[in-house]
Structures are given as C-alpha cells and as structure tokens.
Amino acid sequence: MRDPVPQVTYLKDYAPPAFLITSVDLDVDIEDEFTRVRATLALQRNPRSADSAAPLVLNADELELEAIALNGAPLPASAYAVEANRLTISSVPAQFALTTVCKIYPKQNTKLMGLYASKDGYFTQCEAEGFRRITYFIDRPDVMARYSVTIHADQATYPVLLSNGNLVASGDASHQEGKTPARHWARWEDPFPKPSYLFAMVAAKLDKLEDSFVTRSGRNVGLQIYVEPGKLDQCGFAMQALKKAMRWDEEVFGLELDLDQYMIVAVGDFNMGAMENKGLNIFNTKYVLARPDIATDGDFMHIDRVVGHEYFHNWTGNRVTCRDWFQLSLTEGLTVFRDQEFGADLYSRPVARIQEVRGLRAAQFPEDAGPMAHPVRPQSYMEISNFYTATVYEKGAEVVRMIHTLIGRENFRKGMDLYFRRFDGQAVTMDDFVQAMQDASGTDLAQFRRWYDQAGTPVLEVSSAYDAPSQRLTLTVKQSCPPTPGQPDKLPLHIPFAVGLVGGDGDDIALQLEGEGRPGGATRVLSLKSSEEHFVFVSVGQKPVPSLLRSFSAPVILKYPYTSEELTHLLARDADAFNRWEAGQRLALDILLRAISTLQAGTEPVFRESFVAAVARVLADGPTDPAFAAEALSLPSEVYLAEQMKMVNPDAIHAARVRLRRHLAHSLRAEFAAMYVRQRVAGPYSPDADPAARRSLRNLCLGYLMELDDPEVRALCMEQFDRADNMTDAMAALAALANCDCPERAQALDRFYAKWRGEPLVVDKWLGVQATSRLPGTLTQVIRLLSHEAFNMRNPNKVYALIGGLRSNQVRFHAADGAGYHFLADQVIALDALNPTVAARMARGFDRWRKFDAVRQSHSRSALERIRDTRGLSKDTFEVVSRALA
Ligand SMILES: [Zn+2]
C-alpha cells in the first residue's frame, strides 16, 4: 500500500483569508519534557473575503490541544473539529477572541521547524510554515498581527529569554509558582504587525556582544549578537558586518532601521543560512562565528553578505512582505540583489559578478533544465520548503538586476521609493513591485513580466556581418527558450543585451546605431523583445570583435561563433572585466570539450600551445588584479562541463579537466612557483579584499603546482599547512593534499582533526574536504565517516558537509557502478524520517539523472523508486523524487 499522494497548492486558487488576526497574545511555558503554549487571538472576518460564512480554519502541525475557549467561554467538543493538520470551528461571531492551549515537544523536534531544542536551549524557525508547529493559527503571510509574547523557563538553564520587538517586563516567578529550580519570565511586545513566519523566540544560555549604531536621523540603536558561551571572540566581524550593512542601506537606498534594538542569535542546528525575523534574526553559526584561525576569506565574505541580506530584509521582506508563498521571490530576489550590490561595493565588483554567474551556472541553469524547473513565480507546489531554490533566489535577483539595467540606477531608486510609499506595512505581489518600477521610470515593463512566469534558461544565438565598404556591422540576435515541465511553448522575453565592439587595438569603438546622429558610449544596452532582431552599427571603421552580454546583463546562454583568436583578443583586451573572464572560460571550455571527446574515443588529448600562452599572460598580469586573475585561471567546473554535453560522461570530464590542469602546471611550473612566492601576504591576517585577493591567487598557484605530484611541492604544501596563521591558507593546503594519494595526506587530515575537533564549523570543513576528494576511495571514506564521532545526522551543517559534499563530487557520486546513487538513496531515506526539508534538498542530487548513460540511469531510477516507495515518506521528498521520475 502507498501513502496518499500529497495535495498540490496552486497560485490560481489564491483567495484572501476568511479571517484576519489583529493581535496575538502568546504565553510559552517551557517545561523539561514539553512546552505549553497558550495563545489568545483577536479575530475578525475579513471584509475582503468572498465567503462571509466560512468556518474558521486554523493550521496545526503536531500540536496536542488541551483547552479551547471563545470569548473566554470553553467550547464544547461538538463546536470544533481537530484533525491532523487543522482545527475547524464551524460557527463563530464576526469578531471574537479565541484562546487555545496546546502542548508541543521541542526536544523531539528533529525537523528544526517551529520551536526546537539545540545544545544551548530553545530556538525557532517559522518560515515558511513553522508557526503552526507552535500554536493554532492562520499561518500564511497575508495575515499580519501584533504580537505580545511571554516566555517562562528555568532561570539557571535558560537565562536569556528573547522574542521580537521590545522587552516590556520580566521577573522571577519561582516564589509564585513554588517551583524548584527557580524559574523566570520575560514579556516582549513587537509594535509592528507581522506575518507569523517572522515570529521568533529564544530561551537559552548564551553570551552577548553589545554595540550600538546611530542612524542618520540620529537615533541610537542597540545591537546585540548572542552566541554559545565562550564564543564572544568569534562574533566581532559579524557585528562590524551589521554596522556596514546599516550604513550602506541608508546611503544607497535611504533606508533606516525602524527599531530601537536589533538582535542576532546564532545556533548550530539550523536548516537554512539565516532568518530575518523582525528585530530578532536567527542565524546558522556558520554565518556569524569567525576568527582568522577558524574561518576562511570566503567565510568572512559570506558573513558580510548574509548579515547584510537578513538586515536588508527588514525593509524588503518585513516592512513590505509577500502576499503568498508564490511571491517569495518578491522578497528574496530583491534582497539577494541588494546583498549582491552590497558585496560588490565592499569587494571587487567584477569579481563579485563572476562569482554570481559561476553560482548561477552551477545551480540555477541545471535546475532550469531539470525536473524541478519552475518560474521565478512558481505556479504550484506540494511543499513550499522545496521552492527556496536557486531560481527563486538567484534568478529572482537576476530579474531585479535586469530591471535595474533597463531603467537605470536613478530610476531604480525612484521605483524603490515608490514601492515603499505604496506598500509599506502590506503583503503584496511581484506585479506590485514591477508596477512601481514601471510607474517610477516610465519604461513599459509589460513584456518584461514574462520573466516571472516562464521557466527555463533562454538561449541567444547571435551572428554578425561586417561590411567594410559601408563600415556597417549587423548583429542578428535570435532568442528562444527550451520547453520545461508544464510549459512546452515560450513567448519572447524582454532582455537587456549589453554589447560593445572591441577594435584591433583593444580599444572600444564608439557605438552608433543606424538612424542615430552621432556615436554615444562604448557599451550599449539593447532591448531585445522579438524572437529575431537585427541591429546595425554604422561608422565602424574596422572589423571589430563583438563583446556580447557585457557584465552578464541577462541570465541567458549566449551562442556566438567566436574563433579562438577572437577570444584570445577579448581575454587580453576587453574593457569589460566580466567578458575578459568569460572569453577565457570559453577558450577553456572549447579545449576541454575537445579533450573529453578525444578521451572518449580512447586517445590522449593534446592541448594547444596558444592556450598555454594565453594562460601565461593572465598569470603574468596577476599582480595588477589578483582576485580577477584567480577567477580567470580557474577552469570551468565539472558541473558546468556536464551541462554542455548531451550525454554526460563524468569520468571523461574529470579526466580531461585534470589532464589540462596537469598540462598547465608542467608548462608553467616556474611561473606558478614565482607567483606563489610573490603573492605571499606579510603581516597579521586581515580578511579585507586586497590581502584576500592575494591569498586566492597564491593558493590557486599552489593548487596547480600540486598537480605535478612532486615531493618538493608536497613538502611546500605541508609547510603551508603547518605554518599557516589563518584558515584560508590551511584549508587551501589541506584541500590540495586531500586530492593527493600521498603519505602527507593522512598526516594532515589527522592533525587537522586533532587540533579542531572542538570547533564544529571547522569539523564541517574537515568532513567536506574528504567528501569532495577526487581519490577513488572517497565514497568508502564517506561511509566510514557516517559513524565517526564528528558526524551527526541531526545537524544540517554536518549533513551538507559530508553527504552534500559527496553529492557534489561529480566523478565519485556518479560512479558507474551506482554506489554513489545507492548511498544517497540510503541517506535520503534515513534523513527523511528526521528532517524532511534537508532530506528533500539532498534528493535534488538526482535532478540530472536522465543526462547520463543507460547503466547509470537504471541505477538512478532504482534509487529514486526506492526512496519514493518508502513508507511514511514526507511530502517534501516525495515531491522531489516524483518530479524526477515523471
Ligand atoms: Zn532572504
């Protein structure tokens, strides 16, 4: 027998809620084995609801009802019905107070949604549908209420009691209740109405770092970061990140914090990165804790970005929230765009853009081409947790960025101002956002809105024709979009297409379109709107090399028949840094795809010397912009290569990439070695952009040198590992050694663990570096690590590091014997019983299974079917595997 198929929720079925909740009074009593939640809701019928006689339906999940009263009078059992996921009262007045008392069991809550216990106390996560695991509620974002929350707990074990808003009263309750050990309580009130997904509370033993910030209107805001006892020395950077973000949002968007205090709480057990609960952000420790010896440059940068992201949500998400979960990208796409801009202002703008595009190509493009493809505004879901995706976040940010490109920076700012003027305090839709941008800029964005509703990565096929006698260059641009599940046919999109023309001397040619009186600018944003368009540039005195899609002006796949000479020219001279990088990636991609075919045909590839020469030039230029050089010298990833192939051969991809790395290392050994020495950073560690850039180029050189399999280089690597005063250099050395079948490998891994076993975030790195090793024994080692003291299936960070690490290890996960697939199926099934959100994320490892050969496909299919047929499977995991099998 199979479980019933979970229900699907559709965007087209949206209707306003039948009831509104104006205020919530919560009383949360934390006992040892359970927590009792008394909630009094002030309810009224919604005048905007079409059904004025609808029964009251409250969402519920794993709640034990103890008492229920309407306007203070207990309800008889016949007046209401309790089902697994809801409480229904068929007859209610137009306006009333409803009190419920229920018991919940946070210590048994392994889903980490709702209220759950972690090492140092109790924490919450309510987005998207966690609040219904705390109390009976109309748990949807368009129901916004004022909250007052009283928390009672044991004083010694949980000295810190927090909720959203302001602390209005607290006390010692032991004498009243006559309970031992002593208990205390605290009452918090949040002056801002908010949706339930932004509710948060904490009862824990934590240390506190305090600081303050004076807003530009002169208000003094108290800032607090709460962390596990003993870790105060690891949260200074996060505090600085918060203050940088506050200043930036005032300067760039004119947005000031509306609260008197702002709190961040870090917890080690957390499904996501961080959560923007009003005034009380709850963070994965990964994005708060950092110290030079335990965090890499990348970790520091992520802390800046994530702290900024959650802070920016206070306006784009909390002040103006989404009407329903289909609009999630309204808050997420916009806020990711804002944190990307913040990062670009703090670090290198071109390198930030390169990294965004790398991420997009590694995660979002494959998603858009697979069974989970969905528009930025999905049309339906079984489980909303499955739609916190690269499409909603990263493609959503690209869509916002395209609006920014089309209407310009000033109009974008006007659009943001108008958006807040119109919708502050409301729950709205993506159409509302686009309309504000359209009204503020006067640009027609009607066709542009298709980006929100069409899934799939558009393809631009571009060709050019140069006519020397008339000095005209014609660009022909055809756009198309492949079919995706449920969307066989696509309409043309409105695409900002930034182009430049690079002359033989490397300088940009001034652009003049036919019909224009004079040339204007070196980069032009063309508005593509039809399936085929022609653009004629005049007064082009020489045959140029087109520099297309500058700064990656749209999330599309660009096809243009570049010759390798043209790409080499762009790599050396294009004024657009992104396209310099892109030209190098195209050259490398071409060489790698040829090498893959050669290897598949059973012969050894030979690499062009012109490519080695181009790489040598980039390396020689390294000191002028080391962060860029490190990006330009990184070959396209195995995932990206796989996406370029009709049928993926993971062994040939891996072999070709390693061969090319070795070839470059042999050909440029002296150059890599010299740059390794030259980029050494003197003085004490700082995570700032400049020294971080030098370390990235230096460690890239070390990585290439380690391809030589030379004892001298290994000794150098071991020396860096042992002497490093920072985690960036230590991890770079450890990662290189972990890929190497040599005696130093085990020594380094053992020493690293012995040194850092007490730091969970560093242990995650240790697990991850083993799970992503290219060595053949990796899967066996990962299976061994599952029962190591360092691993814990209940901790999402550990799961992402070890199981997620193996899942992303293309050559080992996709082993031809199916062992990787079998392993992942086992882990998904085990995880599903504990934490369906995390299990479903891991199950996404099968997304691209149809791109592999018949033998691998049959292994994948049986793994997927085994997961699907598991008794009691969550709807989270069911949705992912059933879509994969469809
Ligand atoms: Zn967010």
mmCIF file of C-alpha atoms in Angstrom, residues 119-279:
data_model
loop_
_atom_site.group_PDB
_atom_site.id
_atom_site.type_symbol
_atom_site.label_atom_id
_atom_site.label_comp_id
_atom_site.label_asym_id
_atom_site.label_seq_id
_atom_site.Cartn_x
_atom_site.Cartn_y
_atom_site.Cartn_z
ATOM 1 C CA LYS A 119 22.622 22.355 22.605
ATOM 2 C CA ASP A 120 22.240 25.654 24.458
ATOM 3 C CA GLY A 121 18.472 25.977 24.623
ATOM 4 C CA TYR A 122 15.350 26.574 22.559
ATOM 5 C CA PHE A 123 15.158 28.328 19.190
ATOM 6 C CA THR A 124 12.556 28.838 16.468
ATOM 7 C CA GLN A 125 12.346 28.739 12.696
ATOM 8 C CA CYS A 126 8.915 29.647 11.308
ATOM 9 C CA GLU A 127 9.413 30.392 7.618
ATOM 10 C CA ALA A 128 7.598 29.121 5.721
ATOM 11 C CA GLU A 129 5.093 27.116 7.753
ATOM 12 C CA GLY A 130 6.712 26.583 11.158
ATOM 13 C CA PHE A 131 4.425 28.747 13.284
ATOM 14 C CA ARG A 132 1.645 26.162 13.002
ATOM 15 C CA ARG A 133 4.003 23.825 14.870
ATOM 16 C CA ILE A 134 3.888 26.223 17.849
ATOM 17 C CA THR A 135 0.205 27.123 18.034
ATOM 18 C CA TYR A 136 -3.100 27.022 16.106
ATOM 19 C CA PHE A 137 -3.020 29.854 13.622
ATOM 20 C CA ILE A 138 -3.949 31.154 10.168
ATOM 21 C CA ASP A 139 -0.381 30.521 9.113
ATOM 22 C CA ARG A 140 0.009 32.500 5.889
ATOM 23 C CA PRO A 141 1.929 35.691 5.143
ATOM 24 C CA ASP A 142 -1.085 37.887 4.324
ATOM 25 C CA VAL A 143 -2.367 37.592 7.901
ATOM 26 C CA MET A 144 -0.428 40.230 9.830
ATOM 27 C CA ALA A 145 -0.840 40.729 13.564
ATOM 28 C CA ARG A 146 0.698 42.478 16.565
ATOM 29 C CA TYR A 147 2.432 40.050 18.903
ATOM 30 C CA SER A 148 2.892 40.060 22.641
ATOM 31 C CA VAL A 149 4.901 37.105 23.931
ATOM 32 C CA THR A 150 5.583 35.908 27.470
ATOM 33 C CA ILE A 151 8.182 33.193 27.938
ATOM 34 C CA HIS A 152 8.649 31.205 31.159
ATOM 35 C CA ALA A 153 11.657 28.963 31.709
ATOM 36 C CA ASP A 154 14.163 27.668 34.197
ATOM 37 C CA GLN A 155 16.368 30.594 35.172
ATOM 38 C CA ALA A 156 19.721 28.876 35.525
ATOM 39 C CA THR A 157 19.478 26.742 32.390
ATOM 40 C CA TYR A 158 17.860 29.366 30.136
ATOM 41 C CA PRO A 159 18.892 32.789 31.426
ATOM 42 C CA VAL A 160 18.264 34.510 28.074
ATOM 43 C CA LEU A 161 14.599 34.891 27.028
ATOM 44 C CA LEU A 162 14.022 36.735 23.736
ATOM 45 C CA SER A 163 11.286 37.457 21.239
ATOM 46 C CA ASN A 164 10.588 40.083 18.580
ATOM 47 C CA GLY A 165 10.266 43.740 19.487
ATOM 48 C CA ASN A 166 10.887 45.279 22.895
ATOM 49 C CA LEU A 167 11.262 43.770 26.343
ATOM 50 C CA VAL A 168 8.384 45.272 28.353
ATOM 51 C CA ALA A 169 8.516 43.277 31.599
ATOM 52 C CA SER A 170 10.389 40.424 33.236
ATOM 53 C CA GLY A 171 10.602 38.809 36.626
ATOM 54 C CA ASP A 172 11.408 35.911 38.832
ATOM 55 C CA ALA A 173 8.405 33.645 39.098
ATOM 56 C CA SER A 174 9.726 30.980 41.435
ATOM 57 C CA HIS A 175 8.015 32.239 44.572
ATOM 58 C CA GLN A 176 4.640 32.492 42.862
ATOM 59 C CA GLU A 177 4.647 29.087 41.331
ATOM 60 C CA GLY A 178 6.521 27.450 44.173
ATOM 61 C CA LYS A 179 8.593 25.564 41.683
ATOM 62 C CA THR A 180 12.177 24.427 42.025
ATOM 63 C CA PRO A 181 14.529 25.065 40.397
ATOM 64 C CA ALA A 182 13.934 28.799 40.134
ATOM 65 C CA ARG A 183 12.076 29.994 37.067
ATOM 66 C CA HIS A 184 11.849 33.369 35.425
ATOM 67 C CA TRP A 185 9.815 35.045 32.732
ATOM 68 C CA ALA A 186 10.034 37.845 30.183
ATOM 69 C CA ARG A 187 7.388 39.643 28.134
ATOM 70 C CA TRP A 188 8.150 41.058 24.687
ATOM 71 C CA GLU A 189 5.959 43.249 22.528
ATOM 72 C CA ASP A 190 6.503 43.891 18.845
ATOM 73 C CA PRO A 191 4.962 47.216 17.771
ATOM 74 C CA PHE A 192 4.979 46.193 14.089
ATOM 75 C CA PRO A 193 2.239 43.939 12.724
ATOM 76 C CA LYS A 194 3.920 40.968 11.088
ATOM 77 C CA PRO A 195 3.131 37.680 9.387
ATOM 78 C CA SER A 196 3.620 34.571 11.515
ATOM 79 C CA TYR A 197 6.653 33.442 9.516
ATOM 80 C CA LEU A 198 8.601 36.343 11.051
ATOM 81 C CA PHE A 199 7.856 35.264 14.622
ATOM 82 C CA ALA A 200 10.857 34.212 16.700
ATOM 83 C CA MET A 201 11.683 33.335 20.274
ATOM 84 C CA VAL A 202 14.718 32.042 22.115
ATOM 85 C CA ALA A 203 15.203 30.603 25.603
ATOM 86 C CA ALA A 204 18.836 29.672 26.070
ATOM 87 C CA LYS A 205 22.136 30.106 27.815
ATOM 88 C CA LEU A 206 24.109 32.446 25.569
ATOM 89 C CA ASP A 207 26.818 35.086 25.731
ATOM 90 C CA LYS A 208 26.092 38.544 24.370
ATOM 91 C CA LEU A 209 28.186 41.015 22.397
ATOM 92 C CA GLU A 210 26.764 44.542 22.562
ATOM 93 C CA ASP A 211 27.323 47.559 20.398
ATOM 94 C CA SER A 212 25.305 50.479 19.131
ATOM 95 C CA PHE A 213 24.643 52.390 15.937
ATOM 96 C CA VAL A 214 23.484 55.946 15.403
ATOM 97 C CA THR A 215 21.143 56.129 12.440
ATOM 98 C CA ARG A 216 21.355 59.054 10.079
ATOM 99 C CA SER A 217 18.272 60.601 11.689
ATOM 100 C CA GLY A 218 20.172 60.459 14.973
ATOM 101 C CA ARG A 219 18.508 57.551 16.749
ATOM 102 C CA ASN A 220 20.690 55.314 18.860
ATOM 103 C CA VAL A 221 20.033 51.637 18.153
ATOM 104 C CA GLY A 222 21.262 48.890 20.469
ATOM 105 C CA LEU A 223 22.832 45.934 18.640
ATOM 106 C CA GLN A 224 23.254 42.524 20.239
ATOM 107 C CA ILE A 225 24.739 39.296 18.983
ATOM 108 C CA TYR A 226 24.050 36.214 21.111
ATOM 109 C CA VAL A 227 26.289 33.161 20.776
ATOM 110 C CA GLU A 228 27.160 29.937 22.526
ATOM 111 C CA PRO A 229 29.013 30.634 25.815
ATOM 112 C CA GLY A 230 32.730 31.114 25.243
ATOM 113 C CA LYS A 231 32.481 32.285 21.619
ATOM 114 C CA LEU A 232 32.360 36.035 22.054
ATOM 115 C CA ASP A 233 35.778 36.320 20.424
ATOM 116 C CA GLN A 234 34.211 34.917 17.237
ATOM 117 C CA CYS A 235 31.454 37.472 16.661
ATOM 118 C CA GLY A 236 33.222 40.783 16.244
ATOM 119 C CA PHE A 237 33.299 40.534 12.470
ATOM 120 C CA ALA A 238 29.560 39.828 12.246
ATOM 121 C CA MET A 239 28.906 42.927 14.365
ATOM 122 C CA GLN A 240 31.019 45.026 12.009
ATOM 123 C CA ALA A 241 29.197 43.486 9.049
ATOM 124 C CA LEU A 242 25.887 44.541 10.584
ATOM 125 C CA LYS A 243 27.025 48.115 11.024
ATOM 126 C CA LYS A 244 28.418 48.252 7.470
ATOM 127 C CA ALA A 245 25.087 46.973 6.155
ATOM 128 C CA MET A 246 23.103 49.531 8.168
ATOM 129 C CA ARG A 247 25.218 52.390 6.839
ATOM 130 C CA TRP A 248 25.085 51.067 3.262
ATOM 131 C CA ASP A 249 21.293 50.783 3.200
ATOM 132 C CA GLU A 250 20.990 54.365 4.420
ATOM 133 C CA GLU A 251 23.416 55.628 1.777
ATOM 134 C CA VAL A 252 22.279 53.618 -1.226
ATOM 135 C CA PHE A 253 18.548 53.198 -0.643
ATOM 136 C CA GLY A 254 17.832 55.844 2.005
ATOM 137 C CA LEU A 255 16.524 53.091 4.301
ATOM 138 C CA GLU A 256 16.999 53.378 8.037
ATOM 139 C CA LEU A 257 16.353 50.816 10.757
ATOM 140 C CA ASP A 258 12.931 51.289 12.358
ATOM 141 C CA LEU A 259 13.736 49.546 15.676
ATOM 142 C CA ASP A 260 15.394 50.575 18.930
ATOM 143 C CA GLN A 261 17.218 47.298 19.167
ATOM 144 C CA TYR A 262 18.345 44.662 16.741
ATOM 145 C CA MET A 263 19.344 41.179 17.823
ATOM 146 C CA ILE A 264 21.134 38.316 16.115
ATOM 147 C CA VAL A 265 21.181 34.871 17.720
ATOM 148 C CA ALA A 266 23.468 32.132 16.393
ATOM 149 C CA VAL A 267 22.550 28.450 16.649
ATOM 150 C CA GLY A 268 24.471 25.410 15.422
ATOM 151 C CA ASP A 269 21.381 23.398 14.424
ATOM 152 C CA PHE A 270 19.646 25.291 11.640
ATOM 153 C CA ASN A 271 18.181 24.180 8.315
ATOM 154 C CA MET A 272 18.948 27.385 6.426
ATOM 155 C CA GLY A 273 21.599 30.080 6.407
ATOM 156 C CA ALA A 274 19.773 32.658 8.489
ATOM 157 C CA MET A 275 16.306 34.069 9.126
ATOM 158 C CA GLU A 276 15.201 37.694 9.115
ATOM 159 C CA ASN A 277 12.611 37.548 11.958
ATOM 160 C CA LYS A 278 11.627 41.098 12.852
ATOM 161 C CA GLY A 279 14.257 42.504 15.216
#
